[in-house]
């Protein structure tokens, strides 16, 4: 439903909601931990009912999109809904594109099988590699285990929870930066900038922790300023993730899949993301015990790898209507061998940015 010129900013509203949720959870955990008797964790756990209830109630009043109306044959209602969304009366060109895309998708009987077709090679690759790399930045283990990590560095239990709150604030602010710049600077620029920022900060944090802790995990007397420096660089790392892979890891897959495979491809994208979230959550503490400060170098290696992947294989998608997204693959140096003019008709003249 988002206009293509503002699609990036509006889509990242999803990621902004996640970061605000993380921040709220960290703040509540900080105060619940102060409850005498040690039963505050019950409030933290039970509090998850609140957003679940909001989602449930919200789903009952969520309006249909023009796309879904067209798929159910409600063309007049879809045209009127599109007029309301766009705020103009002349929506014929976009409406016809939506109808054509819907008709093409209805001819597809087996979307899962169709994902294996040659012309969908770039889409299935992005559906797997983007969420895979997003988790291998190491952000979730930092957010999941921030209190444990900061407590290990030298903060007390309450101080470590407060450090997690600080990280949450940085996460929210940096996501707002992404909302502001994604449709101005482009997806690839933010990927590269965020990757470089995460790489440098991971190397610095590894050096700081390695110099003080070594491999035996005993820092001796840890100056307060030293721990603050480490937290500062971790916050810089969180900011780099938030305005690059954090937001774009959800945005880019959502805008590159054609309608006929969108549901199947997006489900793969989410499944891969959840799978590696689960795996890393289970093995992180073991990795931390064995790799010590080297765990930051482990994730830094993947930051280099994913930046190279973006450079060579991910085209810029800024300012391209979803219905015309096939054009970016036809003009790409690598994916053009899989996607031809027969697969996607010529665009109406949108500029490839």
Short mmCIF file of N, CA, C and O in Angstrom, two decimals, residues 70-181:
data_model
loop_
_atom_site.label_atom_id
_atom_site.label_comp_id
_atom_site.label_asym_id
_atom_site.label_seq_id
_atom_site.Cartn_x
_atom_site.Cartn_y
_atom_site.Cartn_z
N UNK A 70 -8.49 -7.10 -4.97
CA UNK A 70 -8.43 -7.50 -6.38
C UNK A 70 -8.36 -9.02 -6.48
O UNK A 70 -9.01 -9.63 -7.35
N UNK A 71 -7.60 -9.66 -5.63
CA UNK A 71 -7.47 -11.12 -5.67
C UNK A 71 -8.80 -11.81 -5.40
O UNK A 71 -9.01 -12.94 -5.84
N UNK A 72 -9.70 -11.13 -4.68
CA UNK A 72 -11.02 -11.71 -4.40
C UNK A 72 -12.10 -11.19 -5.34
O UNK A 72 -13.29 -11.40 -5.11
N UNK A 73 -11.66 -10.49 -6.40
CA UNK A 73 -12.60 -10.04 -7.42
C UNK A 73 -13.35 -8.77 -7.08
O UNK A 73 -14.28 -8.39 -7.80
N UNK A 74 -12.98 -8.07 -6.02
CA UNK A 74 -13.66 -6.84 -5.61
C UNK A 74 -12.97 -5.63 -6.24
O UNK A 74 -12.38 -4.79 -5.56
N UNK A 75 -13.07 -5.52 -7.56
CA UNK A 75 -12.30 -4.50 -8.28
C UNK A 75 -12.77 -3.08 -7.98
O UNK A 75 -11.95 -2.17 -7.84
N UNK A 76 -14.09 -2.86 -7.90
CA UNK A 76 -14.59 -1.52 -7.62
C UNK A 76 -14.17 -1.05 -6.23
O UNK A 76 -13.74 0.10 -6.04
N UNK A 77 -14.30 -1.96 -5.26
CA UNK A 77 -13.89 -1.61 -3.89
C UNK A 77 -12.38 -1.36 -3.84
O UNK A 77 -11.91 -0.46 -3.12
N UNK A 78 -11.61 -2.15 -4.60
CA UNK A 78 -10.16 -1.99 -4.60
C UNK A 78 -9.76 -0.65 -5.21
O UNK A 78 -8.84 0.03 -4.72
N UNK A 79 -10.44 -0.25 -6.28
CA UNK A 79 -10.13 1.04 -6.92
C UNK A 79 -10.42 2.19 -5.95
O UNK A 79 -9.64 3.14 -5.84
N UNK A 80 -11.54 2.09 -5.24
CA UNK A 80 -11.90 3.14 -4.28
C UNK A 80 -10.91 3.19 -3.11
O UNK A 80 -10.51 4.26 -2.65
N UNK A 81 -10.49 1.99 -2.65
CA UNK A 81 -9.51 1.94 -1.57
C UNK A 81 -8.18 2.54 -2.02
O UNK A 81 -7.52 3.27 -1.27
N UNK A 82 -7.79 2.29 -3.27
CA UNK A 82 -6.54 2.83 -3.80
C UNK A 82 -6.61 4.35 -3.89
O UNK A 82 -5.62 5.05 -3.62
N UNK A 83 -7.78 4.87 -4.27
CA UNK A 83 -7.95 6.33 -4.30
C UNK A 83 -7.76 6.93 -2.91
O UNK A 83 -7.13 7.98 -2.75
N UNK A 84 -8.32 6.27 -1.90
CA UNK A 84 -8.20 6.77 -0.53
C UNK A 84 -6.75 6.72 -0.05
O UNK A 84 -6.26 7.65 0.59
N UNK A 85 -6.06 5.63 -0.39
CA UNK A 85 -4.67 5.47 0.06
C UNK A 85 -3.76 6.49 -0.61
O UNK A 85 -2.89 7.08 0.03
N UNK A 86 -3.95 6.72 -1.92
CA UNK A 86 -3.08 7.62 -2.66
C UNK A 86 -3.50 9.09 -2.54
O UNK A 86 -2.71 9.99 -2.79
N UNK A 87 -4.77 9.33 -2.22
CA UNK A 87 -5.24 10.70 -2.08
C UNK A 87 -5.48 11.40 -3.40
O UNK A 87 -5.56 12.62 -3.43
N UNK A 88 -5.59 10.64 -4.50
CA UNK A 88 -5.87 11.21 -5.82
C UNK A 88 -6.94 10.36 -6.49
O UNK A 88 -7.20 9.22 -6.11
N UNK A 89 -7.59 10.95 -7.51
CA UNK A 89 -8.64 10.22 -8.23
C UNK A 89 -8.10 9.37 -9.37
O UNK A 89 -8.65 8.33 -9.69
N UNK A 90 -7.01 9.84 -10.00
CA UNK A 90 -6.48 9.13 -11.16
C UNK A 90 -5.49 8.05 -10.70
O UNK A 90 -4.30 8.31 -10.48
N UNK A 91 -6.00 6.84 -10.53
CA UNK A 91 -5.16 5.71 -10.10
C UNK A 91 -5.22 4.58 -11.13
O UNK A 91 -4.84 3.45 -10.82
N UNK A 92 -5.68 4.90 -12.33
CA UNK A 92 -5.90 3.85 -13.32
C UNK A 92 -4.62 3.09 -13.67
O UNK A 92 -4.64 1.86 -13.79
N UNK A 93 -3.51 3.81 -13.84
CA UNK A 93 -2.27 3.16 -14.25
C UNK A 93 -1.80 2.17 -13.19
O UNK A 93 -1.47 1.02 -13.50
N UNK A 94 -1.79 2.61 -11.93
CA UNK A 94 -1.36 1.71 -10.86
C UNK A 94 -2.36 0.58 -10.66
O UNK A 94 -1.98 -0.57 -10.42
N UNK A 95 -3.64 0.89 -10.76
CA UNK A 95 -4.67 -0.14 -10.59
C UNK A 95 -4.53 -1.23 -11.65
O UNK A 95 -4.64 -2.42 -11.35
N UNK A 96 -4.26 -0.82 -12.89
CA UNK A 96 -4.09 -1.81 -13.96
C UNK A 96 -2.87 -2.69 -13.71
O UNK A 96 -2.88 -3.89 -14.02
N UNK A 97 -1.81 -2.09 -13.16
CA UNK A 97 -0.63 -2.88 -12.81
C UNK A 97 -0.97 -3.92 -11.75
O UNK A 97 -0.53 -5.08 -11.81
N UNK A 98 -1.75 -3.51 -10.76
CA UNK A 98 -2.13 -4.43 -9.69
C UNK A 98 -3.01 -5.57 -10.22
O UNK A 98 -2.85 -6.73 -9.82
N UNK A 99 -3.91 -5.23 -11.12
CA UNK A 99 -4.77 -6.25 -11.71
C UNK A 99 -3.95 -7.24 -12.53
O UNK A 99 -4.13 -8.46 -12.43
N UNK A 100 -3.01 -6.71 -13.32
CA UNK A 100 -2.16 -7.59 -14.14
C UNK A 100 -1.32 -8.50 -13.26
O UNK A 100 -1.18 -9.70 -13.52
N UNK A 101 -0.77 -7.95 -12.17
CA UNK A 101 0.04 -8.77 -11.26
C UNK A 101 -0.82 -9.82 -10.58
O UNK A 101 -0.39 -10.96 -10.38
N UNK A 102 -2.05 -9.45 -10.21
CA UNK A 102 -2.95 -10.40 -9.57
C UNK A 102 -3.34 -11.53 -10.51
O UNK A 102 -3.37 -12.70 -10.12
N UNK A 103 -3.62 -11.18 -11.78
CA UNK A 103 -3.97 -12.20 -12.75
C UNK A 103 -2.82 -13.16 -12.99
O UNK A 103 -3.02 -14.38 -13.15
N UNK A 104 -1.60 -12.63 -13.02
CA UNK A 104 -0.43 -13.48 -13.21
C UNK A 104 -0.24 -14.42 -12.02
O UNK A 104 0.10 -15.59 -12.17
N UNK A 105 -0.48 -13.89 -10.81
CA UNK A 105 -0.30 -14.73 -9.61
C UNK A 105 -1.36 -15.82 -9.52
O UNK A 105 -1.08 -16.91 -9.00
N UNK A 106 -2.57 -15.54 -10.02
CA UNK A 106 -3.64 -16.53 -9.94
C UNK A 106 -3.40 -17.71 -10.87
O UNK A 106 -3.97 -18.80 -10.68
N UNK A 107 -2.56 -17.51 -11.88
CA UNK A 107 -2.23 -18.61 -12.79
C UNK A 107 -1.22 -19.58 -12.17
O UNK A 107 -0.99 -20.66 -12.70
N UNK A 108 -0.62 -19.14 -11.06
CA UNK A 108 0.38 -19.99 -10.40
C UNK A 108 -0.32 -20.94 -9.45
O UNK A 108 -0.95 -20.51 -8.48
N UNK A 109 -0.22 -22.22 -9.72
CA UNK A 109 -0.89 -23.23 -8.89
C UNK A 109 -0.01 -23.72 -7.75
O UNK A 109 -0.51 -24.13 -6.71
N UNK A 110 1.29 -23.69 -7.95
CA UNK A 110 2.20 -24.21 -6.94
C UNK A 110 3.31 -23.20 -6.67
O UNK A 110 4.41 -23.32 -7.22
N UNK A 111 3.04 -22.19 -5.82
CA UNK A 111 4.05 -21.15 -5.57
C UNK A 111 5.34 -21.70 -4.98
O UNK A 111 6.43 -21.20 -5.28
N UNK A 112 5.25 -22.74 -4.16
CA UNK A 112 6.47 -23.31 -3.58
C UNK A 112 7.34 -23.96 -4.66
O UNK A 112 8.55 -23.82 -4.66
N UNK A 113 6.68 -24.66 -5.57
CA UNK A 113 7.42 -25.29 -6.66
C UNK A 113 7.97 -24.23 -7.60
O UNK A 113 9.07 -24.37 -8.16
N UNK A 114 7.21 -23.16 -7.79
CA UNK A 114 7.65 -22.11 -8.70
C UNK A 114 8.89 -21.39 -8.21
O UNK A 114 9.64 -20.79 -9.00
N UNK A 115 9.12 -21.41 -6.90
CA UNK A 115 10.32 -20.77 -6.36
C UNK A 115 11.59 -21.36 -6.94
O UNK A 115 12.64 -20.71 -6.96
N UNK A 116 11.50 -22.58 -7.44
CA UNK A 116 12.67 -23.25 -7.98
C UNK A 116 12.93 -22.89 -9.43
O UNK A 116 13.93 -23.31 -10.01
N UNK A 117 12.01 -22.11 -10.05
CA UNK A 117 12.21 -21.72 -11.43
C UNK A 117 13.44 -20.83 -11.56
O UNK A 117 13.82 -20.11 -10.63
N UNK A 118 14.02 -20.87 -12.73
CA UNK A 118 15.26 -20.13 -12.98
C UNK A 118 15.10 -18.63 -12.75
O UNK A 118 15.98 -17.98 -12.17
N UNK A 119 13.98 -18.06 -13.14
CA UNK A 119 13.80 -16.61 -13.04
C UNK A 119 13.65 -16.13 -11.60
O UNK A 119 13.75 -14.93 -11.32
N UNK A 120 13.40 -17.07 -10.67
CA UNK A 120 13.27 -16.70 -9.27
C UNK A 120 14.54 -17.00 -8.48
O UNK A 120 14.53 -16.94 -7.25
N UNK A 121 15.62 -17.30 -9.17
CA UNK A 121 16.89 -17.57 -8.50
C UNK A 121 17.33 -16.41 -7.60
O UNK A 121 17.72 -16.64 -6.46
N UNK A 122 17.30 -15.17 -8.09
CA UNK A 122 17.71 -14.07 -7.21
C UNK A 122 16.80 -13.90 -6.00
O UNK A 122 17.26 -13.58 -4.90
N UNK A 123 15.50 -14.13 -6.18
CA UNK A 123 14.56 -13.94 -5.08
C UNK A 123 14.78 -14.95 -3.96
O UNK A 123 14.81 -14.59 -2.78
N UNK A 124 14.93 -16.23 -4.34
CA UNK A 124 15.12 -17.25 -3.32
C UNK A 124 16.47 -17.08 -2.63
O UNK A 124 16.62 -17.34 -1.43
N UNK A 125 17.47 -16.61 -3.38
CA UNK A 125 18.78 -16.35 -2.78
C UNK A 125 18.68 -15.26 -1.72
O UNK A 125 19.22 -15.40 -0.61
N UNK A 126 17.99 -14.18 -2.04
CA UNK A 126 17.84 -13.09 -1.07
C UNK A 126 16.97 -13.51 0.11
O UNK A 126 17.22 -13.10 1.25
N UNK A 127 15.97 -14.34 -0.14
CA UNK A 127 15.09 -14.80 0.94
C UNK A 127 15.85 -15.62 1.97
O UNK A 127 15.45 -15.68 3.14
N UNK A 128 16.94 -16.25 1.56
CA UNK A 128 17.74 -17.07 2.48
C UNK A 128 18.93 -16.29 3.03
O UNK A 128 19.17 -16.28 4.25
N UNK A 129 19.66 -15.61 2.16
CA UNK A 129 20.93 -15.02 2.58
C UNK A 129 20.75 -13.76 3.44
O UNK A 129 21.53 -13.53 4.37
N UNK A 130 19.76 -12.93 3.13
CA UNK A 130 19.60 -11.70 3.90
C UNK A 130 19.26 -11.98 5.36
O UNK A 130 19.92 -11.44 6.26
N UNK A 131 18.25 -12.82 5.67
CA UNK A 131 18.01 -13.10 7.10
C UNK A 131 19.14 -13.88 7.75
O UNK A 131 19.41 -13.71 8.94
N UNK A 132 19.83 -14.74 6.97
CA UNK A 132 20.98 -15.47 7.50
C UNK A 132 22.07 -14.50 7.95
O UNK A 132 22.57 -14.57 9.09
N UNK A 133 22.42 -13.58 7.07
CA UNK A 133 23.46 -12.61 7.41
C UNK A 133 23.00 -11.65 8.51
O UNK A 133 23.81 -11.21 9.33
N UNK A 134 21.71 -11.32 8.52
CA UNK A 134 21.21 -10.41 9.55
C UNK A 134 21.48 -10.97 10.95
O UNK A 134 21.87 -10.23 11.86
N UNK A 135 21.29 -12.27 11.13
CA UNK A 135 21.54 -12.87 12.43
C UNK A 135 23.03 -13.03 12.70
O UNK A 135 23.47 -12.97 13.86
N UNK A 136 23.83 -13.22 11.65
CA UNK A 136 25.27 -13.41 11.84
C UNK A 136 26.01 -12.10 12.07
O UNK A 136 27.24 -12.10 12.19
N UNK A 137 25.28 -10.98 12.11
CA UNK A 137 25.92 -9.75 12.58
C UNK A 137 26.20 -9.85 14.08
O UNK A 137 27.05 -9.12 14.59
N UNK A 138 25.46 -10.72 14.76
CA UNK A 138 25.62 -10.88 16.20
C UNK A 138 24.72 -9.99 17.03
O UNK A 138 24.81 -9.97 18.26
N UNK A 139 23.80 -9.27 16.38
CA UNK A 139 23.00 -8.30 17.11
C UNK A 139 22.08 -8.96 18.13
O UNK A 139 21.91 -8.46 19.25
N UNK A 140 21.49 -10.09 17.77
CA UNK A 140 20.54 -10.70 18.69
C UNK A 140 21.21 -11.21 19.96
O UNK A 140 20.63 -11.13 21.05
N UNK A 141 22.43 -11.72 19.83
CA UNK A 141 23.10 -12.20 21.04
C UNK A 141 23.49 -11.02 21.93
O UNK A 141 23.53 -11.14 23.16
N UNK A 142 23.79 -9.87 21.32
CA UNK A 142 24.06 -8.68 22.11
C UNK A 142 22.81 -8.22 22.83
O UNK A 142 22.83 -7.90 24.03
N UNK A 143 21.67 -8.20 22.12
CA UNK A 143 20.42 -7.74 22.72
C UNK A 143 19.87 -8.75 23.72
O UNK A 143 19.35 -8.38 24.76
N UNK A 144 19.96 -10.06 23.37
CA UNK A 144 19.44 -11.08 24.28
C UNK A 144 20.23 -11.11 25.58
O UNK A 144 19.67 -11.21 26.67
N UNK A 145 21.54 -11.08 25.45
CA UNK A 145 22.42 -11.32 26.60
C UNK A 145 23.17 -10.07 27.04
O UNK A 145 24.22 -10.17 27.67
N UNK A 146 22.62 -8.90 26.71
CA UNK A 146 23.29 -7.66 27.10
C UNK A 146 23.54 -7.59 28.60
O UNK A 146 24.66 -7.25 29.04
N UNK A 147 22.55 -7.90 29.45
CA UNK A 147 22.83 -7.86 30.90
C UNK A 147 23.94 -8.83 31.31
O UNK A 147 24.81 -8.48 32.11
N UNK A 148 23.94 -10.05 30.75
CA UNK A 148 24.99 -11.03 31.06
C UNK A 148 26.34 -10.51 30.58
O UNK A 148 27.35 -10.59 31.29
N UNK A 149 26.36 -9.97 29.36
CA UNK A 149 27.60 -9.49 28.77
C UNK A 149 28.17 -8.33 29.58
O UNK A 149 29.36 -8.31 29.93
N UNK A 150 27.34 -7.36 29.92
CA UNK A 150 27.82 -6.20 30.66
C UNK A 150 28.20 -6.57 32.09
O UNK A 150 29.13 -6.00 32.67
N UNK A 151 27.48 -7.52 32.67
CA UNK A 151 27.85 -7.98 34.00
C UNK A 151 29.21 -8.66 33.99
O UNK A 151 30.03 -8.51 34.89
N UNK A 152 29.48 -9.40 32.91
CA UNK A 152 30.77 -10.06 32.76
C UNK A 152 31.89 -9.03 32.59
O UNK A 152 32.99 -9.20 33.11
N UNK A 153 31.59 -7.95 31.88
CA UNK A 153 32.59 -6.91 31.66
C UNK A 153 32.96 -6.20 32.96
O UNK A 153 34.08 -5.74 33.13
N UNK A 154 32.02 -6.16 33.91
CA UNK A 154 32.37 -5.53 35.17
C UNK A 154 31.26 -4.72 35.80
O UNK A 154 31.45 -4.16 36.88
N UNK A 155 30.11 -4.61 35.18
CA UNK A 155 29.00 -3.88 35.76
C UNK A 155 28.29 -4.77 36.77
O UNK A 155 28.27 -5.99 36.66
N UNK A 156 27.65 -4.16 37.76
CA UNK A 156 26.79 -4.92 38.65
C UNK A 156 25.52 -5.32 37.94
O UNK A 156 25.27 -4.90 36.80
N UNK A 157 24.68 -6.11 38.60
CA UNK A 157 23.49 -6.62 37.94
C UNK A 157 22.55 -5.50 37.52
O UNK A 157 22.04 -5.49 36.40
N UNK A 158 22.27 -4.54 38.42
CA UNK A 158 21.40 -3.43 38.06
C UNK A 158 22.04 -2.55 37.01
O UNK A 158 21.36 -2.05 36.09
N UNK A 159 23.34 -2.33 37.11
CA UNK A 159 24.04 -1.50 36.13
C UNK A 159 24.03 -2.15 34.75
O UNK A 159 23.93 -1.48 33.73
N UNK A 160 24.12 -3.48 34.73
CA UNK A 160 24.11 -4.17 33.44
C UNK A 160 22.74 -4.05 32.79
O UNK A 160 22.63 -3.93 31.56
N UNK A 161 21.68 -4.09 33.60
CA UNK A 161 20.34 -3.90 33.04
C UNK A 161 20.18 -2.48 32.51
O UNK A 161 19.55 -2.27 31.47
N UNK A 162 20.74 -1.50 33.22
CA UNK A 162 20.68 -0.13 32.73
C UNK A 162 21.45 0.03 31.43
O UNK A 162 21.04 0.77 30.53
N UNK A 163 22.58 -0.67 31.29
CA UNK A 163 23.34 -0.62 30.04
C UNK A 163 22.51 -1.18 28.89
O UNK A 163 22.58 -0.67 27.77
N UNK A 164 21.71 -2.21 29.18
CA UNK A 164 20.83 -2.76 28.15
C UNK A 164 19.76 -1.74 27.76
O UNK A 164 19.36 -1.65 26.59
N UNK A 165 19.29 -0.97 28.74
CA UNK A 165 18.33 0.10 28.45
C UNK A 165 18.96 1.14 27.54
O UNK A 165 18.34 1.61 26.57
N UNK A 166 20.21 1.51 27.82
CA UNK A 166 20.92 2.49 26.99
C UNK A 166 21.04 1.97 25.56
O UNK A 166 20.81 2.71 24.58
N UNK A 167 21.37 0.69 25.42
CA UNK A 167 21.42 0.09 24.09
C UNK A 167 20.07 0.17 23.39
O UNK A 167 19.99 0.40 22.18
N UNK A 168 19.00 -0.04 24.15
CA UNK A 168 17.66 0.04 23.57
C UNK A 168 17.33 1.42 23.05
O UNK A 168 16.72 1.57 21.98
N UNK A 169 17.75 2.46 23.79
CA UNK A 169 17.52 3.84 23.35
C UNK A 169 18.29 4.11 22.06
O UNK A 169 17.75 4.70 21.11
N UNK A 170 19.55 3.67 22.01
CA UNK A 170 20.36 3.83 20.80
C UNK A 170 19.69 3.13 19.62
O UNK A 170 19.65 3.67 18.50
N UNK A 171 19.15 1.95 19.87
CA UNK A 171 18.50 1.18 18.82
C UNK A 171 17.31 1.93 18.21
O UNK A 171 17.15 2.00 16.99
N UNK A 172 16.50 2.53 19.08
CA UNK A 172 15.32 3.28 18.61
C UNK A 172 15.74 4.51 17.81
O UNK A 172 15.22 4.77 16.71
N UNK A 173 16.68 5.28 18.34
CA UNK A 173 17.11 6.52 17.68
C UNK A 173 17.74 6.21 16.32
O UNK A 173 17.46 6.89 15.31
N UNK A 174 18.58 5.17 16.26
CA UNK A 174 19.24 4.82 15.00
C UNK A 174 18.23 4.33 13.97
O UNK A 174 18.39 4.57 12.76
N UNK A 175 17.19 3.64 14.41
CA UNK A 175 16.15 3.20 13.47
C UNK A 175 15.43 4.40 12.87
O UNK A 175 15.06 4.40 11.69
N UNK A 176 15.24 5.44 13.66
CA UNK A 176 14.64 6.68 13.14
C UNK A 176 15.54 7.31 12.08
O UNK A 176 15.04 7.89 11.10
N UNK A 177 16.85 7.21 12.27
CA UNK A 177 17.78 7.70 11.25
C UNK A 177 17.58 6.95 9.94
O UNK A 177 17.59 7.54 8.85
N UNK A 178 17.38 5.64 10.04
CA UNK A 178 17.15 4.84 8.85
C UNK A 178 15.85 5.24 8.15
O UNK A 178 15.79 5.31 6.93
N UNK A 179 14.81 5.51 8.93
CA UNK A 179 13.54 5.95 8.36
C UNK A 179 13.74 7.24 7.57
O UNK A 179 13.19 7.42 6.48
N UNK A 180 14.54 8.15 8.13
CA UNK A 180 14.80 9.42 7.45
C UNK A 180 15.60 9.25 6.17
O UNK A 180 15.32 9.90 5.16
N UNK A 181 16.59 8.35 6.18
CA UNK A 181 17.53 8.31 5.07
C UNK A 181 17.36 7.23 4.04
O UNK A 181 17.97 7.31 2.97
#
